[in-house]
Short mmCIF file of C-alpha atoms and ligand atoms in Angstrom, two decimals:
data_model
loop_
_atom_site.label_atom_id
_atom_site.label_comp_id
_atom_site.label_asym_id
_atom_site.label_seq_id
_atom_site.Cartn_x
_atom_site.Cartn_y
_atom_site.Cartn_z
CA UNK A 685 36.54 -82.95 -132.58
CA UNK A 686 36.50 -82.01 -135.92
CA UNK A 687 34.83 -78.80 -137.65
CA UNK A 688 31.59 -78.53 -137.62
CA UNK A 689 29.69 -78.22 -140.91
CA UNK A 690 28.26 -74.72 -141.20
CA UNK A 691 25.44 -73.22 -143.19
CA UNK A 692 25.84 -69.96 -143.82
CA UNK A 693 22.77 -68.80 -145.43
CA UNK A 694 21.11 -66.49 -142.80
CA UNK A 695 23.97 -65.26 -140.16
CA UNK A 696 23.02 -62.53 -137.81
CA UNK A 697 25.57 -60.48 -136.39
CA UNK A 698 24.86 -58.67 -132.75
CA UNK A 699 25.23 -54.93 -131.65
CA UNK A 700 23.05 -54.85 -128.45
CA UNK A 701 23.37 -51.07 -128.38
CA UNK A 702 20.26 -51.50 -131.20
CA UNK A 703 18.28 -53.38 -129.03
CA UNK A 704 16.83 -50.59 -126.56
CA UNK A 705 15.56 -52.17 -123.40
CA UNK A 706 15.28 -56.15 -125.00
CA UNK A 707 17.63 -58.64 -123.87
CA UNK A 708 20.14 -59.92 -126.47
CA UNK A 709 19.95 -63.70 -125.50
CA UNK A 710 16.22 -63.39 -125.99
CA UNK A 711 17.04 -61.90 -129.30
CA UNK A 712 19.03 -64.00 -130.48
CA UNK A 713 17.03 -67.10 -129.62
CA UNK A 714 13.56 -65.57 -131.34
CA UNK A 715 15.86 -64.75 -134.50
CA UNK A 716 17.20 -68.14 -134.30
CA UNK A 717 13.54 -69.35 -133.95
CA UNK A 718 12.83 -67.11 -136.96
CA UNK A 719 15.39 -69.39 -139.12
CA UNK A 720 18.90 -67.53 -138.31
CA UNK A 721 21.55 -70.18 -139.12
CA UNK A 722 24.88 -69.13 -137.64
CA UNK A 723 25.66 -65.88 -134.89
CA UNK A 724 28.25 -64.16 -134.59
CA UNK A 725 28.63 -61.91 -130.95
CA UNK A 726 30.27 -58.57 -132.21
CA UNK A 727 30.49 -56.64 -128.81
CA UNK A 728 32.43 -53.00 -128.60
CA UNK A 729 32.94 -50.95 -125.49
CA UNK A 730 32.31 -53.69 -123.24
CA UNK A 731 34.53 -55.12 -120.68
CA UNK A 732 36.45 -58.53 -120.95
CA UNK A 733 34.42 -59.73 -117.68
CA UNK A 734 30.81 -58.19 -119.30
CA UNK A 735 31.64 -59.67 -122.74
CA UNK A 736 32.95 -63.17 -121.18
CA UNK A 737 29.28 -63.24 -118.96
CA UNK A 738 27.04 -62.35 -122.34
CA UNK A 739 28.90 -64.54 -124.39
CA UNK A 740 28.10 -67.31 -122.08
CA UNK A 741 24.53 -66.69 -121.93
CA UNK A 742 24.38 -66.51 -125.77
CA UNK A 743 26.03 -69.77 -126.06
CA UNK A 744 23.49 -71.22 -124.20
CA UNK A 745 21.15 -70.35 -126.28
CA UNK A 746 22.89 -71.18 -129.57
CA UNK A 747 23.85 -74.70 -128.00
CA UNK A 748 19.89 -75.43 -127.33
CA UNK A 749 19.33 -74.80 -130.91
CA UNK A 750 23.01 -76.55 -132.45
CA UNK A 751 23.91 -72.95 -134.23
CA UNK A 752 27.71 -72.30 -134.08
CA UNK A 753 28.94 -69.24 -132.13
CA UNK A 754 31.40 -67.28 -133.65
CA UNK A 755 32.96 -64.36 -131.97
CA UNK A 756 34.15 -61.18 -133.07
CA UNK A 757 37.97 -59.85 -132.88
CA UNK A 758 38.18 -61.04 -129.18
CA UNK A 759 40.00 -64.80 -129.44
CA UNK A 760 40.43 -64.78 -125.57
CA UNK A 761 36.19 -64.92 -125.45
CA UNK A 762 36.46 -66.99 -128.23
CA UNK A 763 38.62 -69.58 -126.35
CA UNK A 764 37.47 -68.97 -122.77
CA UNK A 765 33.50 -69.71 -123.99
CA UNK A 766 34.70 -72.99 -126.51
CA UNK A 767 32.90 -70.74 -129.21
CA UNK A 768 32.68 -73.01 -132.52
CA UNK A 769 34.69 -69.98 -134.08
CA UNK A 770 36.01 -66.42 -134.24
CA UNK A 771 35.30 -63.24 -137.30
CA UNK A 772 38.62 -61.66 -137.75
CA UNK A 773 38.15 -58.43 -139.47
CA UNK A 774 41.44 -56.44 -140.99
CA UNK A 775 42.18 -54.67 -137.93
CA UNK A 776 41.91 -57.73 -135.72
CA UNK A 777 44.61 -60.57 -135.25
CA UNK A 778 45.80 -61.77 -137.89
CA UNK A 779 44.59 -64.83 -139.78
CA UNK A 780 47.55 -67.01 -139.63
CA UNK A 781 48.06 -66.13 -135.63
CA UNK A 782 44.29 -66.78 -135.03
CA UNK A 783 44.65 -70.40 -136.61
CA UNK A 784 47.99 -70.75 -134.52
CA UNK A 785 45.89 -70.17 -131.35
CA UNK A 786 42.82 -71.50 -132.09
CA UNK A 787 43.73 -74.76 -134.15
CA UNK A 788 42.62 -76.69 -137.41
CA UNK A 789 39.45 -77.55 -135.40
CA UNK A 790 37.97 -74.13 -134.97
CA UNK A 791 36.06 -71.93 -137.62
CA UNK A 792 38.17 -68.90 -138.63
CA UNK A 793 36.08 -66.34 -140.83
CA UNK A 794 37.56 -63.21 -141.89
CA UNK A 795 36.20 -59.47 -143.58
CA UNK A 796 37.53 -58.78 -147.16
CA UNK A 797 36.68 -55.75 -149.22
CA UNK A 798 39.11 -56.43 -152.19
CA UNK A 799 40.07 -59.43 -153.80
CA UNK A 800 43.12 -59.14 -153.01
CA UNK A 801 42.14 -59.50 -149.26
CA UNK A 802 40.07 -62.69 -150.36
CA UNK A 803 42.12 -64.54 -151.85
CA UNK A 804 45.21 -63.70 -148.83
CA UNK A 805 42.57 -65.08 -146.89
CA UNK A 806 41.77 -68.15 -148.43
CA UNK A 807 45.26 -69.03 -148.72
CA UNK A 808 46.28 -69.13 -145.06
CA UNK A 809 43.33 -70.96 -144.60
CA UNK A 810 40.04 -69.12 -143.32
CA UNK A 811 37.01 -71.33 -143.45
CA UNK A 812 34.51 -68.22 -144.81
CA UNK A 813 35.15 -64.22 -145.92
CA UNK A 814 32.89 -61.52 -145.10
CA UNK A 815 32.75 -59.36 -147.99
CA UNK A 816 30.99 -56.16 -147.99
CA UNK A 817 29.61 -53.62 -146.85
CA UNK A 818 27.34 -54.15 -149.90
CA UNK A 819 24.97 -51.46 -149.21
CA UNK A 820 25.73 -48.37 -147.25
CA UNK A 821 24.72 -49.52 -143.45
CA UNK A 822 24.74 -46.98 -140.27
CA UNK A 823 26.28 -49.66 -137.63
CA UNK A 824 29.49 -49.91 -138.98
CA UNK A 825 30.20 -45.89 -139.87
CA UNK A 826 33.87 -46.25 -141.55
CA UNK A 827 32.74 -49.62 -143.91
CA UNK A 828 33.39 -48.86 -147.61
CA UNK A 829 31.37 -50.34 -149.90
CA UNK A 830 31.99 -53.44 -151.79
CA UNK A 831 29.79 -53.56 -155.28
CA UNK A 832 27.42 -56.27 -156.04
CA UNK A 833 29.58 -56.91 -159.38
CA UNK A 834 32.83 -56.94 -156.75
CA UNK A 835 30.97 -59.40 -154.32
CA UNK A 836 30.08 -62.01 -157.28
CA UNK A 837 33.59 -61.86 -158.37
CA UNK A 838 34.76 -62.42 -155.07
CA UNK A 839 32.14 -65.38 -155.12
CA UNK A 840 33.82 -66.58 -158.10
CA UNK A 841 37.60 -66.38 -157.39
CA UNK A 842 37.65 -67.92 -153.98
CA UNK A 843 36.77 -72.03 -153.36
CA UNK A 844 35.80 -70.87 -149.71
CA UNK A 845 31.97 -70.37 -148.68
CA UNK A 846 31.53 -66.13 -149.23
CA UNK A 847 28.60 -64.27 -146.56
CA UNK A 848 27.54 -60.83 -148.12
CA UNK A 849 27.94 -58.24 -145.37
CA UNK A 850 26.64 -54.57 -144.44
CA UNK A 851 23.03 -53.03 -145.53
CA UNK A 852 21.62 -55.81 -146.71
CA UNK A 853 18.03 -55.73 -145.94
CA UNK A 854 13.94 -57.17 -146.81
CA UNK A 855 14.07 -54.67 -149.47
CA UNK A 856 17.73 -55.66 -151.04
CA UNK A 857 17.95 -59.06 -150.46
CA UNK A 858 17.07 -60.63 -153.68
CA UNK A 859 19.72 -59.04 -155.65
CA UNK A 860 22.39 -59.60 -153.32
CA UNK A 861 21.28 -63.43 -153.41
CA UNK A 862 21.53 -63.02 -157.46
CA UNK A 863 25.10 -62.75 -157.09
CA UNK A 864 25.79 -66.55 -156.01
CA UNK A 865 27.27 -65.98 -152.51
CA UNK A 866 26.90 -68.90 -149.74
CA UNK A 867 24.87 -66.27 -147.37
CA UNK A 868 23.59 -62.84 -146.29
CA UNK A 869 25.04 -61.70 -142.99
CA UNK A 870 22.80 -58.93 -140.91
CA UNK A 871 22.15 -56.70 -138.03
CA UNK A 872 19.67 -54.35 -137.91
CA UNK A 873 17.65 -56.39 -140.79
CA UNK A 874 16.72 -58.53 -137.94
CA UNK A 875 17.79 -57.04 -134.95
CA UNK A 876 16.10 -53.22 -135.03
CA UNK A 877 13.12 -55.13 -136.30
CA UNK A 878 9.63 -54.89 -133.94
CA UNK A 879 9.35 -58.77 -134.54
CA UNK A 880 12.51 -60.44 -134.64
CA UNK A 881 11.24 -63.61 -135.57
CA UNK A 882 9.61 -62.35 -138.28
CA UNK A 883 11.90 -60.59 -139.54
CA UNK A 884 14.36 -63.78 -139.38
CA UNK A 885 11.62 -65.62 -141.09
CA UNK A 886 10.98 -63.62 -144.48
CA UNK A 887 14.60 -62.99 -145.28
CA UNK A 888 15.15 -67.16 -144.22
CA UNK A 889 12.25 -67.42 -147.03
CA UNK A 890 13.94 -65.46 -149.70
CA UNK A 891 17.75 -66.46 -148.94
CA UNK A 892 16.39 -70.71 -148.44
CA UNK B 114 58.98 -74.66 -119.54
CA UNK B 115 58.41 -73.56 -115.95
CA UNK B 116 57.51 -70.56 -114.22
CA UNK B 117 60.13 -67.81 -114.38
CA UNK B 118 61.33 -66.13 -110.39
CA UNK B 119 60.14 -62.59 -110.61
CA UNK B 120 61.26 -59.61 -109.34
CA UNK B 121 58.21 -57.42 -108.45
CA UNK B 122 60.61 -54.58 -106.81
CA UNK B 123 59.99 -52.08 -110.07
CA UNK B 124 56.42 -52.83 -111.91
CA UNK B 125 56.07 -50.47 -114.67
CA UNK B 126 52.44 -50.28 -116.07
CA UNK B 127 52.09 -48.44 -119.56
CA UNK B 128 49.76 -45.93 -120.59
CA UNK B 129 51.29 -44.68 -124.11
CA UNK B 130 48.59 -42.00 -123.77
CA UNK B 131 51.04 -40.24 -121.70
CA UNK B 132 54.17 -39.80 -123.85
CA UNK B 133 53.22 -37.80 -126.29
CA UNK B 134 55.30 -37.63 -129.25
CA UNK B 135 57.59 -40.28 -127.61
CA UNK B 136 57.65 -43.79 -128.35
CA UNK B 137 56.62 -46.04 -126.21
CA UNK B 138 59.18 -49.19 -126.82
CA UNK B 139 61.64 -46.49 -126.33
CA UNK B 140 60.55 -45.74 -123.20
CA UNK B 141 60.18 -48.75 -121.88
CA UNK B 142 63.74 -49.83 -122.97
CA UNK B 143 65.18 -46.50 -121.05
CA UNK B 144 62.90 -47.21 -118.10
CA UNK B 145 64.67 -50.94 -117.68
CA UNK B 146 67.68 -49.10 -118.41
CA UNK B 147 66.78 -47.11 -115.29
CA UNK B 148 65.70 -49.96 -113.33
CA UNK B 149 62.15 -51.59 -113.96
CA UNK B 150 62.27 -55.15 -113.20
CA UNK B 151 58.88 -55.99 -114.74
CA UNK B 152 56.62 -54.38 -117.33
CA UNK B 153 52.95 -54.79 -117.73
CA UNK B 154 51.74 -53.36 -121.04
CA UNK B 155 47.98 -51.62 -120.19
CA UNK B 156 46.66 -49.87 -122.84
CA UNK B 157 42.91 -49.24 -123.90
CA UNK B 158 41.23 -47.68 -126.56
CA UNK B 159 43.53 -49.87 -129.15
CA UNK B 160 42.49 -52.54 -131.87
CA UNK B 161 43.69 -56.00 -131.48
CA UNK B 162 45.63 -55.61 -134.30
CA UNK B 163 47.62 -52.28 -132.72
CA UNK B 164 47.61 -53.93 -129.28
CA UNK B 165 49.33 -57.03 -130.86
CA UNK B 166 52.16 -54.74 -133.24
CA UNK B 167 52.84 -52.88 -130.21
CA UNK B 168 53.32 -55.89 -128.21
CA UNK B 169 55.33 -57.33 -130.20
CA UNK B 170 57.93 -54.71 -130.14
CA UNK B 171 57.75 -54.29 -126.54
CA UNK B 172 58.04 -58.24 -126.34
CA UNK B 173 61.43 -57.76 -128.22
CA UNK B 174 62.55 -55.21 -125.60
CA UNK B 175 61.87 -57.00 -122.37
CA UNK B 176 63.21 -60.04 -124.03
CA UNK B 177 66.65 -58.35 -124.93
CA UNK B 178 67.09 -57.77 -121.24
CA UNK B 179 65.19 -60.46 -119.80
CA UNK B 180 62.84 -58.65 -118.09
CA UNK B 181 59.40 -60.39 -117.68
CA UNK B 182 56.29 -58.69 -119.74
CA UNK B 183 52.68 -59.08 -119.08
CA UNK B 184 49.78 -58.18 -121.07
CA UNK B 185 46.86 -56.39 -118.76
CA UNK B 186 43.43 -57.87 -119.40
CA UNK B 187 43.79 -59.21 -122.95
CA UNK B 188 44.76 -63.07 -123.04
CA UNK B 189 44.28 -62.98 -127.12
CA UNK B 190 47.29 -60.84 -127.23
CA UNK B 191 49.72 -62.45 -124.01
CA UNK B 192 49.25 -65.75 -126.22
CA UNK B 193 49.61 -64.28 -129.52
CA UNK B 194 52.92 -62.79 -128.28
CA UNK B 195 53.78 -65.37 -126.00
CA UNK B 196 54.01 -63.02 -122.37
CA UNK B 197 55.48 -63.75 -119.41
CA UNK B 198 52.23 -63.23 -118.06
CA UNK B 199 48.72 -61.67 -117.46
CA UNK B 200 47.39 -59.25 -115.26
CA UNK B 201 43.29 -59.15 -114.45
CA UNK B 202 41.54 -56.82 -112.61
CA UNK B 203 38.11 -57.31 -111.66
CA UNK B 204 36.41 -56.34 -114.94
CA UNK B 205 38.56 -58.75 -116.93
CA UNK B 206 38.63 -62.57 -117.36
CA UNK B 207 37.86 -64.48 -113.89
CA UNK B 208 41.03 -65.45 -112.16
CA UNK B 209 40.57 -68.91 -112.96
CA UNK B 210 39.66 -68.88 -116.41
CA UNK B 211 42.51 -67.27 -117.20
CA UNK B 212 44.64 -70.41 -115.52
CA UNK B 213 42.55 -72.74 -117.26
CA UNK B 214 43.82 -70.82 -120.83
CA UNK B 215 47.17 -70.11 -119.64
CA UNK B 216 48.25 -73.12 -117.72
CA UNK B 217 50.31 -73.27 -114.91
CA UNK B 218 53.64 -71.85 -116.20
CA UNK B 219 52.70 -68.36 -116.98
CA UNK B 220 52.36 -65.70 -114.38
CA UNK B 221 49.36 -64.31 -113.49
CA UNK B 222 48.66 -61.12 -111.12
CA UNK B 223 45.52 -59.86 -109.80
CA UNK B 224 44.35 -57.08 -109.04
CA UNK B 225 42.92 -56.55 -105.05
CA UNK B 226 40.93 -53.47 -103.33
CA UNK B 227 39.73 -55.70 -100.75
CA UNK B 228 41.17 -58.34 -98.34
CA UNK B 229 38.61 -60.58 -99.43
CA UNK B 230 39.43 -60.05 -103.22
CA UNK B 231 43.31 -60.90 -102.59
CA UNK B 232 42.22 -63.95 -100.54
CA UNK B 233 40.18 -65.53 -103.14
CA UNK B 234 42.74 -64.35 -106.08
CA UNK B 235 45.24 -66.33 -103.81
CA UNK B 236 43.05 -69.17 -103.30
CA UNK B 237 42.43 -69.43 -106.82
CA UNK B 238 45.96 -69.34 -107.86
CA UNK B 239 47.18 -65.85 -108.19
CA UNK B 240 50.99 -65.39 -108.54
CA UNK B 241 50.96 -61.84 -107.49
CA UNK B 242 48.33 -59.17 -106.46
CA UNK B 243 48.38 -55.80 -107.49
CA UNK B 244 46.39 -53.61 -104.34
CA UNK B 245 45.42 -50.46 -105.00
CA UNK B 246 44.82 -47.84 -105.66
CA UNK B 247 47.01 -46.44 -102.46
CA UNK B 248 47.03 -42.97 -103.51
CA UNK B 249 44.76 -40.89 -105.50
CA UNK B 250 45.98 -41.30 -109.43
CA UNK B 251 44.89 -39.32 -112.67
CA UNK B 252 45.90 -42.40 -114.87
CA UNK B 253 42.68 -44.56 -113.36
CA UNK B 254 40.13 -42.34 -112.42
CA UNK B 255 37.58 -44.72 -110.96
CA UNK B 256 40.23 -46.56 -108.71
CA UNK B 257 38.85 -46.45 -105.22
CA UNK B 258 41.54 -45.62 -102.51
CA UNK B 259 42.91 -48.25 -100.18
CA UNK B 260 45.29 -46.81 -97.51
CA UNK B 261 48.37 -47.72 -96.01
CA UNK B 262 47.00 -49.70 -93.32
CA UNK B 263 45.06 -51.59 -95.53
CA UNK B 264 47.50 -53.00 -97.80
CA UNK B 265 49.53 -53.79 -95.11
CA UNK B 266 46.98 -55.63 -93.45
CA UNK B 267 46.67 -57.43 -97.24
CA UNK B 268 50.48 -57.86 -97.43
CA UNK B 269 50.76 -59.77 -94.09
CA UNK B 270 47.62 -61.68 -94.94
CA UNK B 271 48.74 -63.42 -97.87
CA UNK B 272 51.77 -65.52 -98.92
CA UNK B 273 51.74 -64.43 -102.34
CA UNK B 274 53.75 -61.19 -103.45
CA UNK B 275 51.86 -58.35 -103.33
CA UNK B 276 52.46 -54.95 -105.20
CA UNK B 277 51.43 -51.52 -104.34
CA UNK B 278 50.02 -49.42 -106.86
CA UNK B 279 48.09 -46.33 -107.78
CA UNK B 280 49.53 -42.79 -107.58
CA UNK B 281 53.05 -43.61 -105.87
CA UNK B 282 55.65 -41.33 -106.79
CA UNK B 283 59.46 -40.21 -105.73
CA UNK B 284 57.52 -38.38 -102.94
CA UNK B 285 55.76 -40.93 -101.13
CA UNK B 286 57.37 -44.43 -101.92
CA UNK B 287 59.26 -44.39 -98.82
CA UNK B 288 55.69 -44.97 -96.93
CA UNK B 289 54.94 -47.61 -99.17
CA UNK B 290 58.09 -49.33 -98.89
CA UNK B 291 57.01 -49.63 -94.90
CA UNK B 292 54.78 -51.57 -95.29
CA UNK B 293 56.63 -54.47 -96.17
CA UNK B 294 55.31 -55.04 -99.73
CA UNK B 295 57.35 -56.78 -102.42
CA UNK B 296 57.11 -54.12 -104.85
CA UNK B 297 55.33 -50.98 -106.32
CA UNK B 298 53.68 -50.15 -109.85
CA UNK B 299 54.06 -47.22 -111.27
CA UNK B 300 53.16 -45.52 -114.58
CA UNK B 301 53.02 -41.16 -114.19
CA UNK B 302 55.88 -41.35 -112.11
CA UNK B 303 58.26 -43.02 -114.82
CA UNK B 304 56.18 -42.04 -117.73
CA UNK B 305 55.53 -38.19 -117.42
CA UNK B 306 59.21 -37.37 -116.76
CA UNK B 307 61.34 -35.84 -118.96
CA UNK B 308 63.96 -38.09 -118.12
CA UNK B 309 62.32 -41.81 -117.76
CA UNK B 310 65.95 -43.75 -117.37
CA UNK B 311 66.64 -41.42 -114.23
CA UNK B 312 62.99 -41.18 -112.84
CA UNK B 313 63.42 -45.26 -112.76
CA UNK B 314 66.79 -45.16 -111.30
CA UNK B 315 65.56 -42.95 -108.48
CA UNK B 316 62.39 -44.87 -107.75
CA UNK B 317 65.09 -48.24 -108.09
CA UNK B 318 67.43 -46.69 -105.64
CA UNK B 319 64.82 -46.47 -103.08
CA UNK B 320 62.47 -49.41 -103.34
CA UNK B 321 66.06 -52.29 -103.77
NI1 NI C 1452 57.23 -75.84 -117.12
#
């Protein structure tokens, strides 16, 4: 199997500790509904076994619907689930052990802040970079802030598809689409949201 | 490659929560000195990319004196590093999961409170079982007792090796050896002492 093409535009990542009493497959399907493109499952404090069982469910869903599943840090779910992928961020494996592990076939995306990370990145061969956070964002407390001027030259010094990361919002999205990237990646834009698959819908509307 | 013989006589589980200021590579390599046929490397609370450095430089220790190592719960990092092995408790990857990832050459152990739990983990291809805990422990403090009677009852139940673990010491690893068991797993008992090569030597002396 080869890799599968991937559209970046709208990718939600998950934190189910936002989600109150709702179920995060149920989430994830109404947001996926709502015009998400891509998920990635970014679990912390959960067990191997609880993360393995709600990484299943989720890919489930995102099979139903043909979205790739990418998973956060953890290449063992990765693997044990056949995700279509895994995020490595800088404290995670790294890149060039990931694509040891996982293959050519397998979508490697990893977080950048400088472009110094970017283009290491791009050179041992990640498919995508998560750059950000772009706006000051309350689920990831320790995330510096990456510009909008630093994101679009990012854009522009990397050949590799570039998702803007952290903050990004209803409210914010338009500029942070101004800068060229290949897609907005979110959390709470969708998933603190009363209606999740409205929420998915407007920013699908402004990011196309 | 096949499947290397173990010997399960001297398990040493990590916790590098309990060295303080020492390191834990160092330890390790004073505790083989000492007499620890097989290290697991357990640690929580870490990022992938710390569990992976740190296994890596254990890796090069147990190597050097060719001395088994497997990774508890994490199958990312026992292939990134290439381990001996895996260990799984209940919370962690299913049994046979972890086989299917693995494949049949690397060791895995399983961890059993229950005959019925080391019964299926043999069934489903378990190379060892780690029952416990026998004896109340500060280093897992949710780890349900199992007695003496009990893991014998395990030990003479199953075909597979089975090792004892969960608060044994200098002081009661005589009763433990009694019960016919292949080996014990320790972690306080090598790890807290002042002097780790001679806490393993005596805990070696007694156990064979
Ligand atoms: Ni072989």
């Amino acid at each position: 199997m080869s890799k599968v093409k991937i559209d970046y535009s709208l990718y939600l990542v998950t934190d189910r500790k936002l989600l109150g009493e709702r179920d995060l497959a149920q989430s994830i399907e109404l947001a996926i509904q709502g015009g998400v493109s891509l998920v990635q499952l970014r679990e912390k404090s959960i067990s191997t076994k609880e993360f393995l069982n709600l990484a299943l469910r989720v890919k489930e869903i995102t099979s139903k619907y043909d979205i790739p599943l990418i998973i956060n840090d953890r290449l063992d779910i990765a693997l044990a689930v056949d995700a279509e992928g895994l995020h490595v961020g800088q404290d995670d494996l790294p890149m060039l052990k990931a694509r040891e592990l996982l293959g050519p076939d397998k979508i490697i995306g990893v977080s950048a802040r400088t472009l110094e990370e970017a283009l290491l990145a791009e050179k041992q061969g990640a498919d995508y970079l998560g750059v950000g956070a772009v706006f000051r964002t309350s689920t990831k407390s320790d995330a510096k802030e990456v510009s909008l001027e630093q994101l679009e030259y990012i854009k522009k010094s990397v050949s590799i598809p570039v998702v803007a990361i952290g903050g990004i919002n209803y409210g914010n999205i338009q500029q942070v689409k101004a800068t060229g990237i290949d897609g907005i990646s979110v959390v709470s834009a969708i998933l603190v949201q009363d209606n999740i698959f409205m929420a998915a819908k407007q920013l699908k509307e402004i990011i196309g």
